[in-house]
Short mmCIF file of C-alpha atoms in Angstrom, two decimals:
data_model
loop_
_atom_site.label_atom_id
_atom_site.label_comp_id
_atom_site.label_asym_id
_atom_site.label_seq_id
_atom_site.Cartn_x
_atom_site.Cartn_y
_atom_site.Cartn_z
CA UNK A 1357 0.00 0.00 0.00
CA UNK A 1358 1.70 2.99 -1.02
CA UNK A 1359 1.91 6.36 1.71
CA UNK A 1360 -0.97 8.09 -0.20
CA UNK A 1361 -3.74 5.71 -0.45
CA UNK A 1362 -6.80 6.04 0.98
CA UNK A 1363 -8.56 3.13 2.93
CA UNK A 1364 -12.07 3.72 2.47
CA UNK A 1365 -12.83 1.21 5.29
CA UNK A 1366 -10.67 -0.85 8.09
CA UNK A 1367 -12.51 -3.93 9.52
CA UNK A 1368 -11.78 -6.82 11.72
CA UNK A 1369 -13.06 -9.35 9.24
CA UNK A 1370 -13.69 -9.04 5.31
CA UNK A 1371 -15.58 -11.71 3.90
CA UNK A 1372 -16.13 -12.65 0.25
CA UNK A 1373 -19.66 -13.77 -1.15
CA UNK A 1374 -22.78 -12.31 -0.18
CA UNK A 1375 -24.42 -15.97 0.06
CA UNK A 1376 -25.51 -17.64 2.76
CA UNK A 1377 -22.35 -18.38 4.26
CA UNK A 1378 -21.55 -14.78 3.77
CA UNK A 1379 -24.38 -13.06 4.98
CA UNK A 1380 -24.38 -15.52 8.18
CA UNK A 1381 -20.72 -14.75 8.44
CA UNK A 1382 -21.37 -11.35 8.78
CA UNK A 1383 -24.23 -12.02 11.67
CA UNK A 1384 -21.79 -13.95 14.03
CA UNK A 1385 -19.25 -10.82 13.60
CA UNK A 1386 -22.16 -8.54 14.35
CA UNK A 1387 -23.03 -10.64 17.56
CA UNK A 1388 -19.39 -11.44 18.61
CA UNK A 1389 -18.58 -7.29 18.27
CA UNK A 1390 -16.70 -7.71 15.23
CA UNK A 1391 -16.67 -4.88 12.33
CA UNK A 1392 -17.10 -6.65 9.45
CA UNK A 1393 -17.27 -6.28 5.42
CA UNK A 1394 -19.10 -8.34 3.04
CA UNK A 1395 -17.90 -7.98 -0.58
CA UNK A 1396 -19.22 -9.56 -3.65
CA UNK A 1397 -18.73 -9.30 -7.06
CA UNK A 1398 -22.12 -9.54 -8.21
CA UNK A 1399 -25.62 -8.56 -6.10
CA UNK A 1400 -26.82 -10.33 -2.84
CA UNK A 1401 -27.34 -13.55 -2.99
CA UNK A 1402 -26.56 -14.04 -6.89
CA UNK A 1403 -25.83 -17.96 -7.14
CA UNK A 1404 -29.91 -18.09 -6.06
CA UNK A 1405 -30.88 -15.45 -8.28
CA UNK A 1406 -29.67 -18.02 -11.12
CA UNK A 1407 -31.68 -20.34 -9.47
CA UNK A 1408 -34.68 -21.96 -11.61
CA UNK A 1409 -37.82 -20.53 -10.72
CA UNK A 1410 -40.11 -23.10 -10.13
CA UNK A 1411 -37.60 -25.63 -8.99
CA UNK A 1412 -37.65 -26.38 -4.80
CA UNK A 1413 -34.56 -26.65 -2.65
CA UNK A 1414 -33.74 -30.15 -1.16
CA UNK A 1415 -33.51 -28.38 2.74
CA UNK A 1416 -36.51 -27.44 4.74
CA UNK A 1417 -36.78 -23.20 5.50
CA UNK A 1418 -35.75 -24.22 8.92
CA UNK A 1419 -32.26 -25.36 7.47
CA UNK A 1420 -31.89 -22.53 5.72
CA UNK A 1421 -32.46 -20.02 8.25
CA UNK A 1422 -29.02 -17.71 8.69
CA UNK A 1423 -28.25 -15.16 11.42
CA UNK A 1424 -30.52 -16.22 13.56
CA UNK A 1425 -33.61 -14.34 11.58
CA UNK A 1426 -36.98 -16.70 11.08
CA UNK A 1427 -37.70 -18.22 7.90
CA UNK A 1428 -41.26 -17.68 7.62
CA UNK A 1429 -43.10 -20.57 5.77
CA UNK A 1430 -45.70 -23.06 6.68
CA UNK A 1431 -44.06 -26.21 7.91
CA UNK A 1432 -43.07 -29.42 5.51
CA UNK A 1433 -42.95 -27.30 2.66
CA UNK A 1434 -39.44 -26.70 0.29
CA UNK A 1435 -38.85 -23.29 -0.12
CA UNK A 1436 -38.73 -22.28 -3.68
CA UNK A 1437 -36.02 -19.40 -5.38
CA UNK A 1438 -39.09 -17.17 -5.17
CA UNK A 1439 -39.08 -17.95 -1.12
CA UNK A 1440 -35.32 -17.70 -0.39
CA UNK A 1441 -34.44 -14.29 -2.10
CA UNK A 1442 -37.07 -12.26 -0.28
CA UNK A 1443 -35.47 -14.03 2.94
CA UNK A 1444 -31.96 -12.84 2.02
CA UNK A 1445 -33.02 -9.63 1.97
CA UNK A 1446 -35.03 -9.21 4.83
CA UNK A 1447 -31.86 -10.74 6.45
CA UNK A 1448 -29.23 -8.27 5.05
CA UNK A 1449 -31.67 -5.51 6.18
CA UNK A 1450 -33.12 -7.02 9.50
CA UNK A 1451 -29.02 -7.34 10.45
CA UNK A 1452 -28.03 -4.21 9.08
CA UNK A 1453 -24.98 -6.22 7.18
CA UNK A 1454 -22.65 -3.53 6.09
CA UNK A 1455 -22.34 -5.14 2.15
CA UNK A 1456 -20.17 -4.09 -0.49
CA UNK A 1457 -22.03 -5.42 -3.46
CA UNK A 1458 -20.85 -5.45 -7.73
CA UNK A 1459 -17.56 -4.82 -6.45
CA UNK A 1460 -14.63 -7.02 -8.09
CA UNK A 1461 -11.72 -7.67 -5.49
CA UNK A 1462 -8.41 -7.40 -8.17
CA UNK A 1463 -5.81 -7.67 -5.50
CA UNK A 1464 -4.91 -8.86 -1.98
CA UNK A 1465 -2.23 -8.52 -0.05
CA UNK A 1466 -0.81 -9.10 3.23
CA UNK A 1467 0.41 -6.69 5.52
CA UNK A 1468 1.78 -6.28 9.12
CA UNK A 1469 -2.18 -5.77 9.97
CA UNK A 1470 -3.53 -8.20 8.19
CA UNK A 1471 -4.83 -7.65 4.49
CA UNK A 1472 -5.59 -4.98 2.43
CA UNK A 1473 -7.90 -5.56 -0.76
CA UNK A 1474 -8.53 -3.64 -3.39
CA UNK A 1475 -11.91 -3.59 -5.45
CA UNK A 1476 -13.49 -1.81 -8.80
CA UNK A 1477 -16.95 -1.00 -8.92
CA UNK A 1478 -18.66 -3.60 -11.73
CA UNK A 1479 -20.17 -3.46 -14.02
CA UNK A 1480 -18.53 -0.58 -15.48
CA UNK A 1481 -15.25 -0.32 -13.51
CA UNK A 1482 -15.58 3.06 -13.23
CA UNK A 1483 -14.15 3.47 -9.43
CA UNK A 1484 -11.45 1.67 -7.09
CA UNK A 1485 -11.82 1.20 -3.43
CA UNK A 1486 -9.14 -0.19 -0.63
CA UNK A 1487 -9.86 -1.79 2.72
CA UNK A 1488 -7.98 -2.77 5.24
CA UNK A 1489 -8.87 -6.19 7.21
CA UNK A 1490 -7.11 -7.46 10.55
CA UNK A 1491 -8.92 -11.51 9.16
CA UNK A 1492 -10.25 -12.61 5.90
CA UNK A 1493 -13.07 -15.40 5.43
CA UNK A 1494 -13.31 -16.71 1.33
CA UNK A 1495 -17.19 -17.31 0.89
CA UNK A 1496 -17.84 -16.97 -2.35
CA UNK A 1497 -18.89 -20.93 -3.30
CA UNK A 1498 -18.39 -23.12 -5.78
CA UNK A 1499 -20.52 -21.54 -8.25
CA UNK A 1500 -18.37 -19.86 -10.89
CA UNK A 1501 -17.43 -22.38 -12.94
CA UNK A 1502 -19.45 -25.80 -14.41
CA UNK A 1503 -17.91 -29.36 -14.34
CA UNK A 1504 -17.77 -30.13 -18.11
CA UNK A 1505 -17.67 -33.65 -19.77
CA UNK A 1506 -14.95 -34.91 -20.93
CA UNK A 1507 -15.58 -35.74 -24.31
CA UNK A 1508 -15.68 -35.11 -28.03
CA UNK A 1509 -19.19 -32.78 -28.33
CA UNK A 1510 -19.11 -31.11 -25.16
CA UNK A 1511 -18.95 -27.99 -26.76
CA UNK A 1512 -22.27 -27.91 -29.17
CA UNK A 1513 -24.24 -25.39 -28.74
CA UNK A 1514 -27.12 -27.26 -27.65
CA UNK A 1515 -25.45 -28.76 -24.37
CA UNK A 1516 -26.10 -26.81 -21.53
CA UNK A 1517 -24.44 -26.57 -17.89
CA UNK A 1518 -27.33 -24.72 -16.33
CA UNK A 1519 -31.61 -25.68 -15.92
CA UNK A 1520 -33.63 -22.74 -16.10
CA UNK A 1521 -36.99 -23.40 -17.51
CA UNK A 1522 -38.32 -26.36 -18.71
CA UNK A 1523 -41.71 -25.52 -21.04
CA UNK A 1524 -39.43 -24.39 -24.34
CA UNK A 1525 -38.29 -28.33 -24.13
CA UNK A 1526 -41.76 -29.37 -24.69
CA UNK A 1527 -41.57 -32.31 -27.00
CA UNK A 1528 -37.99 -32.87 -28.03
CA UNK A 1529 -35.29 -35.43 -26.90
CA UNK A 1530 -33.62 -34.49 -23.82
CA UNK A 1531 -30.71 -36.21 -21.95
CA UNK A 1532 -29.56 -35.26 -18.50
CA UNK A 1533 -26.10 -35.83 -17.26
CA UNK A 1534 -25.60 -36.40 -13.71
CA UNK A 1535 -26.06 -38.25 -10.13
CA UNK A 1536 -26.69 -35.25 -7.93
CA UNK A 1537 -30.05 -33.94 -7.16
CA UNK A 1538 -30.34 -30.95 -9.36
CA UNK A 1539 -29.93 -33.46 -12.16
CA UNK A 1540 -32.38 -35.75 -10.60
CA UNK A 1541 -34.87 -32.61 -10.22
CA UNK A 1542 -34.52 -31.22 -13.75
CA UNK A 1543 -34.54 -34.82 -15.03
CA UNK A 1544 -38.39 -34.95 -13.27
CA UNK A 1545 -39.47 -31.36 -14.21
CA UNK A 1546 -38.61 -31.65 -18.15
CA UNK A 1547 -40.43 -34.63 -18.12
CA UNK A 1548 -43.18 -33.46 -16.19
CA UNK A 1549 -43.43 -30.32 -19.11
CA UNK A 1550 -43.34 -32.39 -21.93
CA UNK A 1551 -39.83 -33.75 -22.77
CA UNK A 1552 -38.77 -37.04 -23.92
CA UNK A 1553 -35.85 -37.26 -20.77
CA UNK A 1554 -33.07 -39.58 -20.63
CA UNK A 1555 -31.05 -39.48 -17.82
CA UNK A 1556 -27.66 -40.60 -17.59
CA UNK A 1557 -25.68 -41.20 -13.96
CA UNK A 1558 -22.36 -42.39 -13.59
CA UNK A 1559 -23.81 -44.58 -10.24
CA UNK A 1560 -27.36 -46.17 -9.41
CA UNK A 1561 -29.83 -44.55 -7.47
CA UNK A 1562 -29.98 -46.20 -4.46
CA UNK A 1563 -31.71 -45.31 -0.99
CA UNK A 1564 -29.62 -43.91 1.43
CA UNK A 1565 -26.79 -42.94 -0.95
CA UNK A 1566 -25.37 -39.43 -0.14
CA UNK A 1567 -26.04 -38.14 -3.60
CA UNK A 1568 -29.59 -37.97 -3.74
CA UNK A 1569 -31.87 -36.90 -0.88
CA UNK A 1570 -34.56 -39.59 0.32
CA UNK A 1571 -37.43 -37.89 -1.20
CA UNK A 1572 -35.57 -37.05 -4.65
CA UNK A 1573 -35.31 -40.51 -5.04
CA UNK A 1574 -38.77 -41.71 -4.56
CA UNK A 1575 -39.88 -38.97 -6.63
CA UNK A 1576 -37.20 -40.17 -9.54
CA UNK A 1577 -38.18 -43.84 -8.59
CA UNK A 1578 -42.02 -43.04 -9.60
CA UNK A 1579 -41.42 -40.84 -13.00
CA UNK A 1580 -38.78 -43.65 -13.97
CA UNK A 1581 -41.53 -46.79 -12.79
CA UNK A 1582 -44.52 -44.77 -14.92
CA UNK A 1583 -41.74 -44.47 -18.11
CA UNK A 1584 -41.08 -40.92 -18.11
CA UNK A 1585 -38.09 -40.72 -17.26
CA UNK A 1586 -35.67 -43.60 -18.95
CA UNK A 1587 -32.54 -43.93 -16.68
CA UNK A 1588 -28.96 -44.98 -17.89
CA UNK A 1589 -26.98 -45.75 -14.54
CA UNK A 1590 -23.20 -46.77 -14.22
CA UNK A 1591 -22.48 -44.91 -17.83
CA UNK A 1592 -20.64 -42.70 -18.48
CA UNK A 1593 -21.11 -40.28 -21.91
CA UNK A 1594 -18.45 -40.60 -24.37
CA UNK A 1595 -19.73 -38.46 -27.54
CA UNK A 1596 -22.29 -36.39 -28.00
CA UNK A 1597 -23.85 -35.47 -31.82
CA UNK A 1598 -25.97 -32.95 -33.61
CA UNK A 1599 -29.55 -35.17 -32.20
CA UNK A 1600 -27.87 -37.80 -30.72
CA UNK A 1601 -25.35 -38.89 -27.48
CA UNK A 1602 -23.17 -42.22 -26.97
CA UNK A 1603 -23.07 -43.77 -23.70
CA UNK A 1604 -20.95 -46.28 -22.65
CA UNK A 1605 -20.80 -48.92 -19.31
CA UNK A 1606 -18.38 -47.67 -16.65
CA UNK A 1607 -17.02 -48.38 -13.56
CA UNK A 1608 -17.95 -45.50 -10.48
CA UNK A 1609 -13.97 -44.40 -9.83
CA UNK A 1610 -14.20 -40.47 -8.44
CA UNK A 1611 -10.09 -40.72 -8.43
CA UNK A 1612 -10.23 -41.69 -11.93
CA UNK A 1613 -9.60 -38.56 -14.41
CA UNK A 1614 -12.64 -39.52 -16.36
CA UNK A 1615 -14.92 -40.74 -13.59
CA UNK A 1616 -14.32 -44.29 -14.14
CA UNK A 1617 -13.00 -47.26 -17.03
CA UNK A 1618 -15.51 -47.73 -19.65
CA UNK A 1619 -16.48 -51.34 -21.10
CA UNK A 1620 -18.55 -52.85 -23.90
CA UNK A 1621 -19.32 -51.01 -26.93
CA UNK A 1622 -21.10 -47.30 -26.91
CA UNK A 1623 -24.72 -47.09 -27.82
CA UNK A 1624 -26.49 -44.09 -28.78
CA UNK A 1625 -29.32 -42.30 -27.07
CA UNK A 1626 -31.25 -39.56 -28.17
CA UNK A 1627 -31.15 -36.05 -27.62
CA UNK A 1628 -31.59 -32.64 -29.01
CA UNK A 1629 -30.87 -31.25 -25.79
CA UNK A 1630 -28.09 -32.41 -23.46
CA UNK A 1631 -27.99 -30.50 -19.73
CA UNK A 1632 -24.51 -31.61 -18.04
CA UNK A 1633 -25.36 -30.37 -14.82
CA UNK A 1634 -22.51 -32.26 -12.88
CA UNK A 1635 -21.58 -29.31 -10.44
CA UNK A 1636 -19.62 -26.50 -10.39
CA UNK A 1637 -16.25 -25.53 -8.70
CA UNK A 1638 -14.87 -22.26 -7.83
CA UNK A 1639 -12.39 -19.51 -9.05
CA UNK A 1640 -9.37 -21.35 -9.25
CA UNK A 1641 -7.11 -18.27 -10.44
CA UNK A 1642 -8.13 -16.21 -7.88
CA UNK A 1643 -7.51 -18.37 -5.44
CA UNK A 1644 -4.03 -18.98 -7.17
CA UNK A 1645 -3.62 -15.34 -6.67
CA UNK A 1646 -3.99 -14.92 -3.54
CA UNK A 1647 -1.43 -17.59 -3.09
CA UNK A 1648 -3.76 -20.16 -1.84
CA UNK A 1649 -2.84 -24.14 -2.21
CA UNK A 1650 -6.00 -25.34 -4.17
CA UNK A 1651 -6.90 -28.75 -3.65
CA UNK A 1652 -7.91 -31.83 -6.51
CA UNK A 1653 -11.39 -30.54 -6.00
CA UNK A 1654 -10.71 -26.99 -7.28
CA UNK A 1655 -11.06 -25.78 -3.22
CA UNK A 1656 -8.79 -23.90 -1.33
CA UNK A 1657 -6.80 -26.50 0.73
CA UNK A 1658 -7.38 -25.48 4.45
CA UNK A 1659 -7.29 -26.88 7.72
CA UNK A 1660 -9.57 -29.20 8.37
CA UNK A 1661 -10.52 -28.41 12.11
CA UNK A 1662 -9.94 -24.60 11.88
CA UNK A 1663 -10.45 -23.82 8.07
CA UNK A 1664 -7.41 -21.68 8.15
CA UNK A 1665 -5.73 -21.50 4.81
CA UNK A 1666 -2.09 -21.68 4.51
CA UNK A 1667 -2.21 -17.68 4.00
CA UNK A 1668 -2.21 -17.40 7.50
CA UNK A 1669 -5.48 -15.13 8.69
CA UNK A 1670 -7.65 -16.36 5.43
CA UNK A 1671 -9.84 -18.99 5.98
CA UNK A 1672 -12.77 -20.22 3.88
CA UNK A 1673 -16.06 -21.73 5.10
CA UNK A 1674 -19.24 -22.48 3.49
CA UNK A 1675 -18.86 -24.85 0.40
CA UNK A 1676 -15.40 -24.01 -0.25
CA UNK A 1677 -14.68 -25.81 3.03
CA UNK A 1678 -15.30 -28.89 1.78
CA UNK A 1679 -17.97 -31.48 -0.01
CA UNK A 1680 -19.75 -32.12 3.49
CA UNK A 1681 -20.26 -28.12 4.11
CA UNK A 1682 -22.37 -27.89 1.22
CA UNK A 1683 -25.96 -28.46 3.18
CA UNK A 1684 -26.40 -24.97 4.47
CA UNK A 1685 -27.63 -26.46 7.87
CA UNK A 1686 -24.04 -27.80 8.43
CA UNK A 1687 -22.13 -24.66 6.92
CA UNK A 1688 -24.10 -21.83 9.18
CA UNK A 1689 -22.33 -23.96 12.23
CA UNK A 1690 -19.09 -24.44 10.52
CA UNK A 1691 -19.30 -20.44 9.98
CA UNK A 1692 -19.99 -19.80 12.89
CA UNK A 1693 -17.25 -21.50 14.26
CA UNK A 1694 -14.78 -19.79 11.57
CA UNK A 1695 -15.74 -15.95 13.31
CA UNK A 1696 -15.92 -17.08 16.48
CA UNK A 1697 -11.93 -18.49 16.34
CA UNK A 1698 -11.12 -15.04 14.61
CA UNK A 1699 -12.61 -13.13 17.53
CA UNK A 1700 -10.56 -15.18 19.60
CA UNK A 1701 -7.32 -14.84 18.18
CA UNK A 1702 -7.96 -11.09 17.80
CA UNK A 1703 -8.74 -10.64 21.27
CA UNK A 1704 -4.85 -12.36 21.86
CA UNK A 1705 -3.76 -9.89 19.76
CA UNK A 1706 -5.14 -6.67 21.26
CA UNK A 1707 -4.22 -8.15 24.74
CA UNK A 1708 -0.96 -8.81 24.08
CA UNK A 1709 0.00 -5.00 22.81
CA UNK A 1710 -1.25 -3.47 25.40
#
């Protein structure tokens, strides 16, 4: 930082992403007397704005709650994208979060205080801004880049790595790509609005596998029983054509670089429309540039008790922490924890000057 630059703000914690993790981040500094910063590149809450519509999260309001605010909705039911982003909002304004929203972060760097970061106001870039931050919490998700197949076609303009709406698929060939419940859910809704939907997993459906929540499956289990959904499991897609993608028997191997060894010949399946929603991981070059170690999973490698980085004073939390943290129920205590370690340590820190 040179002698003549001005820091617009100086804060005990800065976090990055205004999601959940963020926003919750920001409540435990609030309750724990912490000054705090949230800074996101985009609006509140923008990995739910991109949310589908009419599609329901797999967690229960009451899971979802953040900050300690209410969520108000009559009990059993999913909360929906239209549900959640009023919530967010009456959060960020209930809580008074101080937010720093369509701001870019373009460089961080340690200091003897901590960190200062530098931003530019998006989407124009037509203003800079420098804080200064005694801590740093990453919680910005794994949202900014899709998992892609790995194989020849990928790149046709007609496969897609995000579900929005299903009506426009209204009597075409569809094939969905992928073993997690948002696959599982667009799988059901395209077929509920018309499509001819093929889904392809890389491992069977089975109760009580991680992958797929209990009443995903049943749901999949009836549309696939009543024909209209026709599942492909322990495939794996090996080309993909103008109205038609090959699938081909495969082994379930995560450590493998393409998910697993194939077998047997390839046999085609049709489809128009191909949605390879397989996940998504974060921004790998930023962490790079911050000088984080980033892990096989595209996440910042961190300690796995007190999600410390090996920038000492950054941690992460929320999904970046790891494939477990990515129900929200178990991330708001994981958080939590996160802030409450930095309050500690700067409470050391202020005793021992004085």
């Amino acid at each position: 930082m040179s002698e003549n630059e001005t820091i617009n703000k100086t804060v005990d914690v800065l976090i990055v992403g205004a999601g959940p993790s963020g926003l919750h981040a920001g409540c435990v500094a609030q309750d724990l007397g912490l000054s705090h910063l949230i800074v996101d590149r985009r609006g509140l809450a923008h990995s739910f704005v991109e949310y589908p519509q009419s599609l329901k999260f797999f967690s229960p309001p009451e899971e979802m709650e953040i900050g300690g605010v209410p969520f108000p909705m009559r009990g059993g039911d999913k909360p929906t994208r239209e549900d959640i982003l009023p919530y967010f909002r009456a959060v960020a304004r209930y809580r008074k979060l101080n937010l720093a929203v369509w701001e870019r972060i373009t460089e961080i760097h340690r200091n003897a205080e901590g960190f200062v970061v530098r931003t530019v106001l998006e989407p124009n870039a037509h203003a800079t801004r420098t804080y200064s931050a005694r801590s740093l919490i990453l919680a910005s998700g794994v949202w900014d880049e899709p998992v892609r197949l790995a194989c020849p076609g990928q790149d046709r303009p007609h496969v897609f790595s995000r579900f929005d709406e299903p009506t426009e698929f209204f009597g075409t060939d569809v094939l969905v790509v992928g073993g997690g419940n948002s696959a599982a859910t667009a799988a059901m809704m395209l077929a509920e609005a018309g499509a001819r939907v093929t889904l392809s997993m890389r491992r069977k459906p089975e109760p009580y596998q991680s992958h797929l929540r209990p009443f995903v499956l049943r749901d999949l289990e009836f549309a696939i029983e009543e024909k209209r959904i026709t599942l492909h499991a322990g495939v794996r897609v090996t080309r993909i054509e103008a109205d038609t993608a090959w699938l081909q028997t495969a082994e379930y191997d995560p450590s493998h670089p393409l998910g697993g060894k194939t077998f047997g010949e390839a046999f085609p399946v049709p489809a128009r429309f191909v949605f390879a929603l397989l996940g998504h991981y974060g921004d790998i070059a930023f962490f790079e540039r911050l000088g984080l170690c980033v892990g096989p999973d595209g996440r910042p490698a961190a300690d796995p008790t007190t999600y410390e980085t090996n920038v000492p004073g950054l941690y992460v939390t929320g999904s970046l922490a790891g494939q477990k943290i990515d129900v929200i129920v178990s991330g708001r205590v994981q958080t939590a924890e996160v802030v409450r370690r930095i309050a500690e340590r700067l409470a050391r820190r202020k005793a021992s000057s004085h």
